[in-house]
Amino acid sequence: MTGHKQPYYITTPIYYVNDKPHIGHAYTTLACDVLARFKRLDGYDVMFLTGTDEHGQKVDKSAATKGIDPQSFTDQVSQNFRDLAVHMNYSNDDFIRTTEERHKKACQALWNKLLEKGEIYLGSYDGWYSVRDEAFYGEKELIEKDGEKVAPTGAPVEWVSEPSYFFKLSTWGDRLLKFYDDNPDFIAPQSRRNEVISFVKGGMRDLSVSRTSFKWGVPVPGDEDHVMYVWLDALTNYLTAIGYPDADPAKLEKFWPADLHMVGKDILRFHAVYWPAFLLAADIAPPKRVFAHGWWTNEGQKISKSLGNVIDPYDLTDRYGLDQTRYFLLREVPFGNDGDFSHRSMVNRMNSELANDLGNMCQRVLSMIHKNCDASVPTAGAFTDADQVILGKAYGMLDTVRPLFDAQAFHKGIEAIWELVGDANRYVDEMAPWGLKKTDPARMETVLYVLAEVIRHVGILVQPLMPASAAKILDQLVLAADQRGFEKLGPDHALASGTELPKPEGIFPRYVETEDEGEKA
């Protein structure tokens, strides 16, 4: 690709500000961060967006409970999400807030477009609404709990009767089904795609897209008694951030349609049904893909505030380390499935996969080089078949990992890299360079050179997942900043013999449990 890098636009959902960030928020943004970093290293021009969703009745009520105005309330809570992004070392290019002027302008532009197309009409809404879910529910969707009607999520519902604008969602069923058919990768994983298709086939009613019973939202243009339904407002953020409608036409043309909206499975319907319908109705192309991941439990229990077992990302990183936490969250569970957080699995993975497999391999090899090769990159002789096999695997690893990451199968991509690490550990044991030192020093140098090249490849490939730890590995090979992109993988950019190397330092300390942790576990 000359001159113009291929654009890649990835988004997290914008997080609802009625609460402080927890592991679910950290997990979604982490997956996007890893993919964004991967794509940048792979030569793409990446736009990675996250932010906060700050309107709606729930925020209005939370602010009132705290006795402050909604804007001051959202200023405080939105900052918590910005702080988390910095703490977790996320590389987002923008952070959007739905209370910004640029966003209000984008929402009103989309509204006017839908109105002009005859897709919105004024009527009155009578039905069940859940403030907690910010969602309308049909009578048939409600369930009985302790003699009360509640939403399928268990949230309380109230009967609402007020004037409302409606979006003609009922007319979009067949067009959406055709769109899903024409774009088989639009919704992933497959199980979620099936859910959405069966929901749309079940028939859809027109969607209420405005409210008059409160004021905390984007005013409906030309009818200020109404504010826009929070989901029409929230989803538009993905367009706002790239300059819709006319703030930055070049950026909009470059990055839209988005390559990937990453969401939790609880908000899939809004992203895979309502959003493409709004966009198609406004003559805007829908995003290329929506991926809905699963939820975490804590030591086998559902996470809930009432159980007091909410997992705070700050606690995890303080206790286990930042890169260790990033590694565990994407390695532990097939991405898309639900996963269980357990202290025992976290410690096992840290100690076996990070400290032993990768950390120990780097330490052993670099220490032998330091001691036996004048503290510089060894000189390689002719490669044997065994050398060629492991080097070939290292050189081909990007081709193995790329399609897995493109399919959001992060766990499989990480597994493939760790297979290479396992092969390298076996290769060290089989070649026994410590023995070759006396019998065949030239062969010892070749073996250590092969291992240093494998470490270079692993170091470059784990940068998206563990940026700080990868940098430590690559620093120990004295790799310049411009030698760390994926285009430097392979034999053409192999380590230069004779390059002086620093004294190696450990990268992943073993996690040693304190006595009370041992008892708890």
Short mmCIF file of C-alpha atoms in Angstrom, two decimals:
data_model
loop_
_atom_site.label_atom_id
_atom_site.label_comp_id
_atom_site.label_asym_id
_atom_site.label_seq_id
_atom_site.Cartn_x
_atom_site.Cartn_y
_atom_site.Cartn_z
CA MET A 1 0.00 0.00 0.00
CA THR A 2 1.70 3.16 -1.11
CA GLY A 3 0.96 6.61 0.16
CA HIS A 4 -2.47 5.92 1.63
CA LYS A 5 -2.65 3.43 4.45
CA GLN A 6 -5.79 1.36 4.60
CA PRO A 7 -8.17 2.85 7.19
CA TYR A 8 -9.56 0.77 10.05
CA TYR A 9 -12.27 2.12 12.36
CA ILE A 10 -13.02 0.27 15.60
CA THR A 11 -15.34 1.32 18.42
CA THR A 12 -16.27 0.29 21.93
CA PRO A 13 -19.85 0.89 23.01
CA ILE A 14 -20.08 4.22 24.80
CA TYR A 15 -20.42 3.46 28.47
CA TYR A 16 -23.41 4.53 30.47
CA VAL A 17 -22.38 6.98 33.16
CA ASN A 18 -24.66 6.05 36.01
CA ASP A 19 -21.94 3.91 37.59
CA LYS A 20 -18.20 3.49 38.00
CA PRO A 21 -16.21 1.34 35.57
CA HIS A 22 -16.00 -2.41 36.23
CA ILE A 23 -14.39 -5.47 34.59
CA GLY A 24 -17.02 -5.56 31.82
CA HIS A 25 -16.05 -2.09 30.61
CA ALA A 26 -12.33 -2.87 30.92
CA TYR A 27 -12.79 -6.12 28.94
CA THR A 28 -14.63 -4.62 25.95
CA THR A 29 -12.20 -1.74 25.62
CA LEU A 30 -9.22 -4.07 26.06
CA ALA A 31 -10.35 -6.25 23.14
CA CYS A 32 -10.66 -3.12 20.97
CA ASP A 33 -7.30 -1.81 22.15
CA VAL A 34 -5.52 -5.07 21.29
CA LEU A 35 -7.09 -5.12 17.84
CA ALA A 36 -6.36 -1.41 17.25
CA ARG A 37 -2.69 -1.88 18.23
CA PHE A 38 -2.48 -5.02 16.07
CA LYS A 39 -3.84 -3.16 13.04
CA ARG A 40 -1.49 -0.19 13.54
CA LEU A 41 1.49 -2.56 13.69
CA ASP A 42 0.12 -4.22 10.56
CA GLY A 43 0.26 -0.93 8.63
CA TYR A 44 -3.33 0.35 8.96
CA ASP A 45 -4.40 3.91 9.67
CA VAL A 46 -6.51 3.17 12.75
CA MET A 47 -9.26 5.22 14.35
CA PHE A 48 -10.12 3.73 17.77
CA LEU A 49 -13.03 5.31 19.62
CA THR A 50 -14.43 4.97 23.12
CA GLY A 51 -16.49 7.31 25.27
CA THR A 52 -19.51 7.83 27.48
CA ASP A 53 -23.26 7.85 26.98
CA GLU A 54 -24.59 10.62 29.20
CA HIS A 55 -28.26 11.25 28.45
CA GLY A 56 -31.51 9.57 29.41
CA GLN A 57 -33.85 9.18 32.33
CA LYS A 58 -31.57 6.91 34.33
CA VAL A 59 -28.80 9.54 34.41
CA ASP A 60 -31.36 12.23 35.23
CA LYS A 61 -32.56 10.17 38.21
CA SER A 62 -29.05 9.26 39.41
CA ALA A 63 -28.05 12.94 39.38
CA ALA A 64 -31.22 13.93 41.24
CA THR A 65 -30.52 11.27 43.89
CA LYS A 66 -27.07 12.80 44.41
CA GLY A 67 -28.58 16.29 44.54
CA ILE A 68 -26.56 17.68 41.61
CA ASP A 69 -27.43 18.76 38.09
CA PRO A 70 -27.04 16.11 35.35
CA GLN A 71 -24.14 17.91 33.61
CA SER A 72 -21.99 18.07 36.77
CA PHE A 73 -22.87 14.45 37.51
CA THR A 74 -21.85 13.27 34.02
CA ASP A 75 -18.66 15.36 34.11
CA GLN A 76 -17.55 13.46 37.21
CA VAL A 77 -18.51 9.98 36.06
CA SER A 78 -17.26 10.39 32.50
CA GLN A 79 -13.84 11.31 33.91
CA ASN A 80 -13.71 7.91 35.68
CA PHE A 81 -13.91 6.20 32.28
CA ARG A 82 -11.18 8.43 30.83
CA ASP A 83 -8.99 7.63 33.83
CA LEU A 84 -9.55 3.89 33.37
CA ALA A 85 -8.49 4.13 29.70
CA VAL A 86 -5.21 5.76 30.75
CA HIS A 87 -4.67 3.30 33.59
CA MET A 88 -5.24 0.24 31.38
CA ASN A 89 -2.89 1.65 28.71
CA TYR A 90 -5.60 1.83 26.04
CA SER A 91 -4.58 3.60 22.84
CA ASN A 92 -7.91 5.20 21.86
CA ASP A 93 -7.65 8.07 19.36
CA ASP A 94 -10.72 9.90 20.63
CA PHE A 95 -13.02 9.88 23.63
CA ILE A 96 -16.54 11.02 22.89
CA ARG A 97 -19.16 12.34 25.27
CA THR A 98 -22.77 12.57 24.13
CA THR A 99 -23.11 15.92 25.94
CA GLU A 100 -20.65 17.55 23.49
CA GLU A 101 -21.90 20.13 21.00
CA ARG A 102 -20.48 18.16 18.02
CA HIS A 103 -22.64 15.20 19.05
CA LYS A 104 -25.84 17.18 19.47
CA LYS A 105 -25.28 18.52 15.95
CA ALA A 106 -24.76 15.00 14.52
CA CYS A 107 -27.89 13.60 16.23
CA GLN A 108 -30.06 16.42 14.97
CA ALA A 109 -28.67 16.03 11.45
CA LEU A 110 -29.50 12.31 11.45
CA TRP A 111 -32.98 13.05 12.86
CA ASN A 112 -33.67 15.62 10.12
CA LYS A 113 -32.53 13.16 7.47
CA LEU A 114 -34.91 10.47 8.81
CA LEU A 115 -37.74 13.01 8.98
CA GLU A 116 -37.07 14.17 5.41
CA LYS A 117 -37.17 10.52 4.25
CA GLY A 118 -40.58 10.05 5.88
CA GLU A 119 -39.18 7.49 8.37
CA ILE A 120 -40.31 9.36 11.51
CA TYR A 121 -43.86 10.39 12.45
CA LEU A 122 -45.55 11.88 15.53
CA GLY A 123 -47.88 9.66 17.52
CA SER A 124 -48.36 8.78 21.14
CA TYR A 125 -46.65 6.06 23.13
CA ASP A 126 -48.59 3.86 25.51
CA GLY A 127 -46.66 0.95 26.86
CA TRP A 128 -44.11 -0.51 29.24
CA TYR A 129 -40.78 1.21 29.73
CA SER A 130 -37.80 0.24 31.86
CA VAL A 131 -35.73 3.17 33.07
CA ARG A 132 -32.88 0.85 34.09
CA ASP A 133 -32.61 -0.73 30.61
CA GLU A 134 -33.66 2.48 28.79
CA ALA A 135 -35.81 0.16 26.69
CA PHE A 136 -39.46 -0.29 25.71
CA TYR A 137 -41.01 -3.74 26.12
CA GLY A 138 -44.09 -5.37 24.61
CA GLU A 139 -46.64 -7.01 26.92
CA LYS A 140 -45.54 -10.46 25.68
CA GLU A 141 -41.89 -9.83 26.61
CA LEU A 142 -42.64 -9.11 30.28
CA ILE A 143 -42.24 -11.77 32.94
CA GLU A 144 -43.85 -12.19 36.37
CA LYS A 145 -41.60 -11.83 39.41
CA ASP A 146 -43.01 -11.77 42.95
CA GLY A 147 -46.41 -10.91 41.50
CA GLU A 148 -45.03 -7.90 39.61
CA LYS A 149 -44.52 -7.46 35.87
CA VAL A 150 -40.82 -6.97 35.10
CA ALA A 151 -38.64 -6.71 31.98
CA PRO A 152 -36.99 -9.90 30.66
CA THR A 153 -33.77 -8.56 32.25
CA GLY A 154 -35.48 -8.48 35.67
CA ALA A 155 -35.58 -4.65 35.65
CA PRO A 156 -38.72 -2.89 36.91
CA VAL A 157 -41.05 -1.43 34.25
CA GLU A 158 -43.55 1.40 34.35
CA TRP A 159 -46.55 2.16 32.16
CA VAL A 160 -45.80 5.23 30.05
CA SER A 161 -48.34 7.30 28.19
CA GLU A 162 -46.99 10.37 26.37
CA PRO A 163 -46.73 11.95 22.92
CA SER A 164 -43.83 10.45 21.00
CA TYR A 165 -42.16 10.41 17.63
CA PHE A 166 -41.85 6.95 16.10
CA PHE A 167 -39.34 5.45 13.70
CA LYS A 168 -41.02 3.12 11.15
CA LEU A 169 -39.10 0.04 12.27
CA SER A 170 -42.02 -2.24 11.35
CA THR A 171 -41.33 -1.64 7.65
CA TRP A 172 -37.67 -2.66 7.89
CA GLY A 173 -37.92 -6.38 8.71
CA ASP A 174 -37.48 -7.82 5.23
CA ARG A 175 -34.81 -5.30 4.29
CA LEU A 176 -32.83 -6.12 7.43
CA LEU A 177 -33.11 -9.86 6.78
CA LYS A 178 -31.84 -9.30 3.24
CA PHE A 179 -28.99 -7.19 4.63
CA TYR A 180 -28.01 -10.00 7.08
CA ASP A 181 -28.19 -12.45 4.21
CA ASP A 182 -25.99 -10.35 1.94
CA ASN A 183 -23.51 -9.70 4.80
CA PRO A 184 -23.00 -13.01 6.61
CA ASP A 185 -20.16 -11.57 8.76
CA PHE A 186 -22.17 -8.57 9.96
CA ILE A 187 -23.10 -10.18 13.29
CA ALA A 188 -20.73 -12.41 15.24
CA PRO A 189 -20.44 -14.86 16.84
CA GLN A 190 -22.83 -17.13 14.90
CA SER A 191 -25.08 -17.87 17.91
CA ARG A 192 -25.79 -14.14 18.30
CA ARG A 193 -26.48 -13.79 14.58
CA ASN A 194 -29.11 -16.51 14.87
CA GLU A 195 -30.75 -14.72 17.83
CA VAL A 196 -30.99 -11.43 15.94
CA ILE A 197 -32.42 -13.06 12.82
CA SER A 198 -35.08 -14.86 14.80
CA PHE A 199 -35.95 -11.61 16.64
CA VAL A 200 -36.42 -9.75 13.34
CA LYS A 201 -38.38 -12.65 11.81
CA GLY A 202 -40.72 -12.47 14.82
CA GLY A 203 -41.95 -9.12 13.47
CA MET A 204 -41.10 -5.63 14.68
CA ARG A 205 -43.17 -2.73 15.88
CA ASP A 206 -42.44 0.94 15.21
CA LEU A 207 -39.94 2.29 17.70
CA SER A 208 -40.65 5.24 19.98
CA VAL A 209 -37.71 7.62 19.41
CA SER A 210 -38.56 10.59 21.62
CA ARG A 211 -39.67 11.36 25.17
CA THR A 212 -41.44 14.35 26.75
CA SER A 213 -41.49 13.33 30.41
CA PHE A 214 -37.93 14.57 31.10
CA LYS A 215 -35.50 17.02 29.53
CA TRP A 216 -32.04 15.42 29.85
CA GLY A 217 -31.28 14.56 26.24
CA VAL A 218 -30.71 15.96 22.75
CA PRO A 219 -33.68 18.20 21.86
CA VAL A 220 -35.70 17.08 18.84
CA PRO A 221 -35.06 19.72 16.15
CA GLY A 222 -38.18 21.85 15.59
CA ASP A 223 -40.02 20.35 18.57
CA GLU A 224 -38.19 21.21 21.77
CA ASP A 225 -40.81 19.59 24.03
CA HIS A 226 -39.26 16.28 22.98
CA VAL A 227 -35.81 14.86 23.61
CA MET A 228 -34.43 12.04 21.47
CA TYR A 229 -34.65 8.46 22.72
CA VAL A 230 -31.31 7.75 24.34
CA TRP A 231 -30.43 4.90 21.94
CA LEU A 232 -30.89 6.96 18.78
CA ASP A 233 -28.67 9.55 20.46
CA ALA A 234 -26.08 7.04 21.73
CA LEU A 235 -25.59 5.07 18.51
CA THR A 236 -24.99 8.24 16.52
CA ASN A 237 -21.73 8.76 18.46
CA TYR A 238 -19.95 6.45 16.01
CA LEU A 239 -20.69 8.97 13.24
CA THR A 240 -20.09 12.09 15.34
CA ALA A 241 -16.49 11.13 16.11
CA ILE A 242 -15.51 10.96 12.45
CA GLY A 243 -17.01 14.30 11.51
CA TYR A 244 -20.68 13.64 10.61
CA PRO A 245 -22.53 15.45 9.14
CA ASP A 246 -20.05 18.05 7.83
CA ALA A 247 -17.47 18.72 10.55
CA ASP A 248 -14.84 16.67 8.72
CA PRO A 249 -16.06 15.26 5.38
CA ALA A 250 -12.66 13.75 4.50
CA LYS A 251 -12.47 11.85 7.80
CA LEU A 252 -16.06 10.67 7.43
CA GLU A 253 -15.42 9.38 3.93
CA LYS A 254 -12.20 7.71 5.02
CA PHE A 255 -13.46 5.84 8.10
CA TRP A 256 -17.15 5.10 7.45
CA PRO A 257 -18.53 2.45 7.42
CA ALA A 258 -16.91 1.37 10.68
CA ASP A 259 -14.99 -1.91 10.45
CA LEU A 260 -16.06 -3.16 13.86
CA HIS A 261 -18.44 -2.21 16.66
CA MET A 262 -17.49 -4.27 19.71
CA VAL A 263 -20.37 -4.66 22.18
CA GLY A 264 -21.51 -6.73 25.13
CA LYS A 265 -24.22 -9.26 24.27
CA ASP A 266 -26.84 -7.31 26.27
CA ILE A 267 -26.84 -4.41 23.77
CA LEU A 268 -26.65 -6.43 20.57
CA ARG A 269 -30.24 -5.73 19.51
CA PHE A 270 -29.65 -1.96 19.49
CA HIS A 271 -26.51 -2.38 17.35
CA ALA A 272 -27.64 -5.15 15.01
CA VAL A 273 -31.32 -4.22 14.50
CA TYR A 274 -32.05 -0.57 15.31
CA TRP A 275 -28.72 0.90 14.16
CA PRO A 276 -28.57 -0.62 10.65
CA ALA A 277 -32.26 0.26 10.21
CA PHE A 278 -31.65 3.93 11.15
CA LEU A 279 -28.63 4.07 8.85
CA LEU A 280 -30.22 2.37 5.85
CA ALA A 281 -33.26 4.63 6.29
CA ALA A 282 -30.94 7.67 6.16
CA ASP A 283 -29.05 6.32 3.10
CA ILE A 284 -25.90 5.70 5.17
CA ALA A 285 -24.01 2.41 4.88
CA PRO A 286 -24.23 0.22 8.03
CA PRO A 287 -21.01 -0.82 9.80
CA LYS A 288 -19.19 -3.88 8.46
CA ARG A 289 -19.37 -5.94 11.64
CA VAL A 290 -20.85 -6.05 15.13
CA PHE A 291 -19.25 -8.51 17.55
CA ALA A 292 -21.06 -9.31 20.80
CA HIS A 293 -18.87 -10.79 23.54
CA GLY A 294 -19.92 -12.62 26.68
CA TRP A 295 -20.05 -11.71 30.37
CA TRP A 296 -17.77 -12.48 33.29
CA THR A 297 -18.73 -14.24 36.47
CA ASN A 298 -16.63 -14.06 39.64
CA GLU A 299 -15.48 -17.40 41.09
CA GLY A 300 -18.55 -19.03 39.52
CA GLN A 301 -21.05 -16.43 40.78
CA LYS A 302 -23.00 -13.91 38.74
CA ILE A 303 -21.52 -10.47 39.33
CA SER A 304 -23.89 -8.04 40.98
CA LYS A 305 -23.73 -5.01 43.23
CA SER A 306 -26.05 -6.67 45.72
CA LEU A 307 -23.67 -9.64 46.11
CA GLY A 308 -20.79 -7.19 46.52
CA ASN A 309 -18.62 -9.18 44.08
CA VAL A 310 -18.13 -6.57 41.36
CA ILE A 311 -14.59 -6.87 39.96
CA ASP A 312 -12.73 -3.57 39.98
CA PRO A 313 -10.11 -3.39 37.20
CA TYR A 314 -7.85 -1.27 39.44
CA ASP A 315 -7.82 -4.03 42.07
CA LEU A 316 -6.80 -6.59 39.43
CA THR A 317 -3.93 -4.55 38.06
CA ASP A 318 -2.69 -3.60 41.56
CA ARG A 319 -2.70 -7.19 42.61
CA TYR A 320 -1.46 -9.01 39.48
CA GLY A 321 0.11 -6.35 37.24
CA LEU A 322 -1.29 -4.51 34.22
CA ASP A 323 0.06 -6.67 31.38
CA GLN A 324 -0.72 -9.84 33.34
CA THR A 325 -4.34 -8.69 33.65
CA ARG A 326 -4.54 -7.78 29.97
CA TYR A 327 -3.10 -11.19 29.05
CA PHE A 328 -5.43 -13.17 31.30
CA LEU A 329 -8.65 -11.46 30.21
CA LEU A 330 -8.12 -12.26 26.54
CA ARG A 331 -6.42 -15.64 27.01
CA GLU A 332 -8.72 -17.30 29.52
CA VAL A 333 -11.99 -17.49 27.58
CA PRO A 334 -12.89 -18.09 23.93
CA PHE A 335 -13.83 -14.52 23.00
CA GLY A 336 -17.60 -14.32 22.54
CA ASN A 337 -18.34 -16.84 25.31
CA ASP A 338 -19.06 -16.09 28.95
CA GLY A 339 -16.07 -16.47 31.24
CA ASP A 340 -15.35 -16.97 34.90
CA PHE A 341 -12.76 -14.94 36.75
CA SER A 342 -10.93 -16.99 39.33
CA HIS A 343 -7.87 -16.07 41.36
CA ARG A 344 -6.55 -19.62 40.95
CA SER A 345 -6.65 -19.55 37.11
CA MET A 346 -5.15 -16.09 37.06
CA VAL A 347 -2.16 -17.16 39.18
CA ASN A 348 -1.75 -20.40 37.20
CA ARG A 349 -1.63 -18.59 33.86
CA MET A 350 0.71 -15.89 35.18
CA ASN A 351 3.13 -18.41 36.61
CA SER A 352 3.03 -21.11 33.95
CA GLU A 353 2.52 -19.17 30.70
CA LEU A 354 4.09 -15.79 31.48
CA ALA A 355 6.76 -16.40 34.12
CA ASN A 356 7.79 -19.95 33.09
CA ASP A 357 7.10 -20.31 29.38
CA LEU A 358 7.86 -16.86 27.98
CA GLY A 359 9.73 -15.09 30.78
CA ASN A 360 12.01 -17.98 31.58
CA MET A 361 12.78 -18.66 27.91
CA CYS A 362 13.84 -15.04 27.32
CA GLN A 363 15.88 -15.02 30.52
CA ARG A 364 17.65 -18.33 29.81
CA VAL A 365 18.50 -17.55 26.20
CA LEU A 366 19.58 -13.95 26.73
CA SER A 367 21.65 -14.89 29.79
CA MET A 368 23.48 -17.61 27.78
CA ILE A 369 24.11 -15.11 24.99
CA HIS A 370 25.36 -12.55 27.49
CA LYS A 371 27.69 -15.04 29.10
CA ASN A 372 28.94 -17.01 26.10
CA CYS A 373 28.73 -14.67 23.09
CA ASP A 374 30.48 -11.51 24.33
CA ALA A 375 27.11 -9.99 25.32
CA SER A 376 26.19 -9.50 21.67
CA VAL A 377 23.99 -11.13 19.02
CA PRO A 378 25.65 -14.47 18.13
CA THR A 379 26.90 -15.39 14.66
CA ALA A 380 24.78 -17.99 12.90
CA GLY A 381 26.30 -20.79 10.83
CA ALA A 382 24.34 -23.01 8.45
CA PHE A 383 20.81 -23.81 9.72
CA THR A 384 19.85 -27.46 10.29
CA ASP A 385 16.38 -28.83 9.50
CA ALA A 386 15.36 -28.33 13.14
CA ASP A 387 16.51 -24.68 12.98
CA GLN A 388 14.60 -24.13 9.74
CA VAL A 389 11.40 -25.62 11.21
CA ILE A 390 11.26 -23.33 14.24
CA LEU A 391 12.39 -20.26 12.28
CA GLY A 392 9.77 -21.05 9.63
CA LYS A 393 7.11 -21.20 12.32
CA ALA A 394 8.25 -17.84 13.74
CA TYR A 395 8.38 -16.24 10.28
CA GLY A 396 4.89 -17.53 9.42
CA MET A 397 3.28 -16.64 12.77
CA LEU A 398 1.76 -13.34 11.60
CA ASP A 399 -0.09 -15.21 8.82
CA THR A 400 -1.45 -17.59 11.46
CA VAL A 401 -2.49 -14.90 13.94
CA ARG A 402 -3.88 -12.24 11.59
CA PRO A 403 -7.04 -14.12 10.43
CA LEU A 404 -7.73 -15.18 14.04
CA PHE A 405 -7.58 -11.60 15.30
CA ASP A 406 -9.64 -10.46 12.31
CA ALA A 407 -12.31 -12.92 13.44
CA GLN A 408 -11.95 -11.70 17.08
CA ALA A 409 -10.69 -15.18 18.10
CA PHE A 410 -8.10 -13.56 20.37
CA HIS A 411 -7.65 -16.66 22.55
CA LYS A 412 -6.70 -18.73 19.48
CA GLY A 413 -4.22 -16.14 18.26
CA ILE A 414 -2.57 -16.00 21.69
CA GLU A 415 -2.55 -19.81 21.84
CA ALA A 416 -0.73 -19.98 18.48
CA ILE A 417 1.99 -17.61 19.72
CA TRP A 418 2.34 -19.65 22.92
CA GLU A 419 2.73 -22.84 20.86
CA LEU A 420 5.77 -21.20 19.29
CA VAL A 421 7.04 -20.33 22.79
CA GLY A 422 6.54 -23.99 23.78
CA ASP A 423 8.43 -25.15 20.68
CA ALA A 424 11.28 -22.79 21.55
CA ASN A 425 11.49 -24.19 25.08
CA ARG A 426 11.62 -27.74 23.73
CA TYR A 427 14.22 -26.69 21.15
CA VAL A 428 16.47 -25.26 23.93
CA ASP A 429 16.24 -28.54 25.83
CA GLU A 430 16.89 -30.68 22.73
CA MET A 431 19.82 -28.58 21.46
CA ALA A 432 21.30 -28.12 24.96
CA PRO A 433 23.47 -25.11 24.02
CA TRP A 434 25.18 -25.29 27.45
CA GLY A 435 26.68 -28.64 26.37
CA LEU A 436 27.62 -27.37 22.89
CA LYS A 437 29.72 -24.67 24.51
CA LYS A 438 32.55 -27.18 24.99
CA THR A 439 31.91 -29.56 22.08
CA ASP A 440 30.85 -27.23 19.24
CA PRO A 441 30.88 -23.50 20.12
CA ALA A 442 29.97 -22.46 16.55
CA ARG A 443 26.84 -24.65 16.71
CA MET A 444 26.02 -23.17 20.14
CA GLU A 445 26.07 -19.70 18.57
CA THR A 446 23.75 -20.80 15.76
CA VAL A 447 21.27 -22.32 18.25
CA LEU A 448 21.29 -19.16 20.38
CA TYR A 449 20.90 -17.02 17.26
CA VAL A 450 17.82 -19.04 16.21
CA LEU A 451 16.34 -18.58 19.69
CA ALA A 452 17.06 -14.84 19.70
CA GLU A 453 15.20 -14.57 16.37
CA VAL A 454 12.23 -16.48 17.83
CA ILE A 455 12.23 -14.09 20.82
CA ARG A 456 12.29 -11.12 18.42
CA HIS A 457 9.19 -12.47 16.66
CA VAL A 458 7.32 -13.26 19.86
CA GLY A 459 8.24 -9.84 21.29
CA ILE A 460 6.91 -8.04 18.21
CA LEU A 461 3.72 -10.13 18.08
CA VAL A 462 2.75 -9.71 21.76
CA GLN A 463 3.00 -5.91 21.61
CA PRO A 464 -0.77 -5.42 21.11
CA LEU A 465 -1.58 -7.58 24.12
CA MET A 466 1.17 -6.59 26.55
CA PRO A 467 2.73 -3.36 25.30
CA ALA A 468 5.02 -2.63 28.27
CA SER A 469 6.30 -6.21 28.66
CA ALA A 470 6.85 -6.57 24.91
CA ALA A 471 8.84 -3.33 24.93
CA LYS A 472 11.09 -4.78 27.67
CA ILE A 473 11.73 -7.90 25.57
CA LEU A 474 12.50 -5.86 22.44
CA ASP A 475 14.69 -3.42 24.40
CA GLN A 476 16.82 -6.38 25.48
CA LEU A 477 17.39 -7.19 21.78
CA VAL A 478 18.24 -3.50 21.17
CA LEU A 479 15.54 -3.24 18.52
CA ALA A 480 15.02 0.38 17.42
CA ALA A 481 11.49 1.82 17.57
CA ASP A 482 11.19 1.63 13.77
CA GLN A 483 12.12 -2.09 13.82
CA ARG A 484 9.06 -3.17 15.81
CA GLY A 485 6.24 -3.08 13.23
CA PHE A 486 4.90 -6.25 11.62
CA GLU A 487 6.59 -5.34 8.33
CA LYS A 488 9.91 -6.11 10.11
CA LEU A 489 8.94 -9.73 10.80
CA GLY A 490 10.62 -12.43 8.73
CA PRO A 491 14.20 -13.18 7.60
CA ASP A 492 14.81 -9.89 5.76
CA HIS A 493 15.04 -7.98 9.03
CA ALA A 494 16.80 -10.64 11.10
CA LEU A 495 19.02 -9.64 14.01
CA ALA A 496 22.48 -8.42 13.02
CA SER A 497 25.29 -10.53 14.49
CA GLY A 498 27.62 -8.59 16.73
CA THR A 499 25.00 -6.10 18.00
CA GLU A 500 25.84 -5.47 21.65
CA LEU A 501 23.09 -6.48 24.06
CA PRO A 502 22.44 -5.23 27.62
CA LYS A 503 22.50 -7.51 30.64
CA PRO A 504 19.15 -9.34 30.57
CA GLU A 505 16.52 -8.62 33.18
CA GLY A 506 13.46 -10.66 34.18
CA ILE A 507 10.20 -9.64 32.54
CA PHE A 508 7.48 -11.59 34.33
CA PRO A 509 8.04 -12.16 38.04
CA ARG A 510 6.39 -15.24 39.51
CA TYR A 511 3.30 -14.51 41.55
CA VAL A 512 3.83 -15.61 45.14
CA GLU A 513 0.69 -15.95 47.21
CA THR A 514 0.53 -14.49 50.67
CA GLU A 515 -0.71 -16.86 53.38
CA ASP A 516 -4.20 -15.37 53.62
CA GLU A 517 -4.64 -15.69 49.83
CA GLY A 518 -3.67 -19.35 50.04
CA GLU A 519 -6.28 -19.88 52.73
CA LYS A 520 -8.96 -18.00 50.78
CA ALA A 521 -8.25 -19.99 47.64
#
